[in-house]
Short mmCIF file of C-alpha atoms in Angstrom, two decimals:
data_model
loop_
_atom_site.label_atom_id
_atom_site.label_comp_id
_atom_site.label_asym_id
_atom_site.label_seq_id
_atom_site.Cartn_x
_atom_site.Cartn_y
_atom_site.Cartn_z
CA MET D 1 -1.53 -6.26 16.04
CA ILE D 2 -1.10 -3.31 14.37
CA SER D 3 0.52 -3.00 10.93
CA LYS D 4 4.16 -1.56 10.15
CA LYS D 5 3.75 2.19 8.72
CA ILE D 6 6.09 3.85 6.48
CA SER D 7 5.69 7.90 6.35
CA PRO D 8 5.29 9.95 2.83
CA ASN D 9 8.68 11.26 3.65
CA GLU D 10 9.98 7.72 4.11
CA LEU D 11 8.41 6.59 0.77
CA THR D 12 9.25 9.39 -1.16
CA ASP D 13 12.94 8.77 -0.36
CA LEU D 14 12.20 4.83 -0.96
CA ILE D 15 11.38 6.19 -4.46
CA HIS D 16 13.59 8.81 -5.10
CA ASN D 17 16.48 6.14 -4.02
CA LYS D 18 15.02 3.29 -6.36
CA SER D 19 14.99 0.92 -3.41
CA ASP D 20 13.44 -2.83 -3.90
CA ILE D 21 9.56 -1.69 -2.94
CA SER D 22 6.36 -2.62 -4.40
CA ILE D 23 3.50 -0.04 -4.06
CA VAL D 24 -0.06 -1.24 -3.87
CA ASP D 25 -2.75 1.11 -4.41
CA ILE D 26 -6.26 -0.88 -2.84
CA ARG D 27 -8.44 2.20 -3.28
CA GLU D 28 -11.30 1.32 -5.55
CA LEU D 29 -10.64 2.64 -9.80
CA TYR D 30 -13.14 5.55 -9.02
CA GLU D 31 -11.08 6.95 -6.53
CA ILE D 32 -7.85 6.65 -8.37
CA GLU D 33 -9.80 8.30 -11.42
CA ASN D 34 -10.90 11.10 -9.67
CA ASP D 35 -7.23 11.67 -7.24
CA GLY D 36 -4.66 9.77 -9.64
CA LYS D 37 -1.99 7.37 -8.03
CA LEU D 38 1.70 7.03 -7.91
CA ASP D 39 3.36 5.98 -11.26
CA SER D 40 5.02 3.45 -9.81
CA SER D 41 1.77 1.65 -7.92
CA ILE D 42 -0.03 -1.41 -8.70
CA HIS D 43 -3.99 -1.52 -8.37
CA ILE D 44 -5.70 -3.83 -6.30
CA PRO D 45 -8.97 -3.25 -5.25
CA MET D 46 -9.33 -4.19 -1.21
CA GLY D 47 -11.95 -6.74 -2.41
CA GLU D 48 -9.73 -8.27 -4.49
CA LEU D 49 -6.81 -8.41 -2.45
CA VAL D 50 -6.76 -11.70 -0.80
CA ASN D 51 -6.83 -13.39 -4.07
CA LYS D 52 -4.45 -11.54 -5.89
CA LEU D 53 -1.58 -11.33 -3.52
CA GLY D 54 0.38 -13.70 -5.80
CA ASP D 55 0.27 -10.55 -8.26
CA ILE D 56 2.05 -8.24 -6.39
CA PRO D 57 5.66 -8.60 -7.50
CA PRO D 58 8.53 -9.53 -4.95
CA ALA D 59 10.19 -6.69 -3.09
CA GLU D 60 12.04 -6.29 0.60
CA LYS D 61 9.32 -3.57 1.17
CA ILE D 62 5.72 -4.26 -0.33
CA ILE D 63 3.65 -1.01 0.44
CA PHE D 64 0.22 -0.94 0.74
CA HIS D 65 -1.92 2.04 0.75
CA CYS D 66 -5.68 3.47 0.22
CA LYS D 67 -6.89 6.93 0.62
CA SER D 68 -6.27 7.79 4.42
CA GLY D 69 -4.84 4.80 5.43
CA ASN D 70 -7.48 3.44 7.52
CA ARG D 71 -8.49 0.52 4.74
CA SER D 72 -4.76 -0.57 4.34
CA GLU D 73 -4.69 -0.79 8.00
CA ASN D 74 -7.79 -3.14 8.35
CA ILE D 75 -6.64 -5.11 5.42
CA LEU D 76 -2.90 -5.73 6.71
CA ASN D 77 -4.68 -6.60 10.13
CA PHE D 78 -6.91 -9.21 8.28
CA LEU D 79 -3.62 -10.68 6.49
CA MET D 80 -2.28 -10.84 9.98
CA MET D 81 -5.60 -12.52 11.83
CA ASN D 82 -5.90 -15.44 8.50
CA ASN D 83 -1.95 -16.16 8.43
CA LEU D 84 -1.74 -14.44 4.99
CA TYR D 85 0.72 -11.48 6.32
CA GLN D 86 4.38 -10.82 5.60
CA GLU D 87 7.15 -8.95 7.64
CA ASN D 88 7.88 -7.01 4.70
CA TYR D 89 3.92 -5.45 4.63
CA PHE D 90 3.77 -1.93 5.52
CA THR D 91 1.29 0.26 5.32
CA LEU D 92 1.38 4.19 3.69
CA GLU D 93 0.78 6.52 6.62
CA GLY D 94 -2.01 8.75 5.98
CA GLY D 95 -2.63 7.42 2.96
CA PHE D 96 -2.74 8.57 -0.44
CA SER D 97 -4.00 11.77 0.68
CA ALA D 98 -0.75 12.33 2.62
CA ILE D 99 1.47 11.77 -0.38
CA LYS D 100 -0.41 14.07 -2.64
CA LYS D 101 0.28 16.83 -0.04
CA LYS D 102 3.83 16.56 -0.59
#
C-alpha cells in the first residue's frame, strides 16, 4: 500500500492556516544540522520512530518527512505492514528538499 502524500504547497497552507498538524522530521541529526529544519517540526530519527510513536503530539494530520520523501514513504509502509499505521499519517511529497525550494 502506498502512503498518502501532502504536497509542499498543501503543507505551507496547513502551516499558514494554523491547522491541527504535527510534522515529524525523520532525518538524521547531521542532515538537520547541514540543511536546517521546519520550525514547527519535531525530530525523531527514522531508526527510533517505531519506539517513539507515542511521543508524537496528537493531531488531525501527522506528516512525516525525510530529505526526499523516500524514507518517510518506506517507514509509513513499514508501519502499515506492522499494524502501527493510523489513517491520519501522511508523507511530504518530495521531502524537505521540496519544501526548501519553495
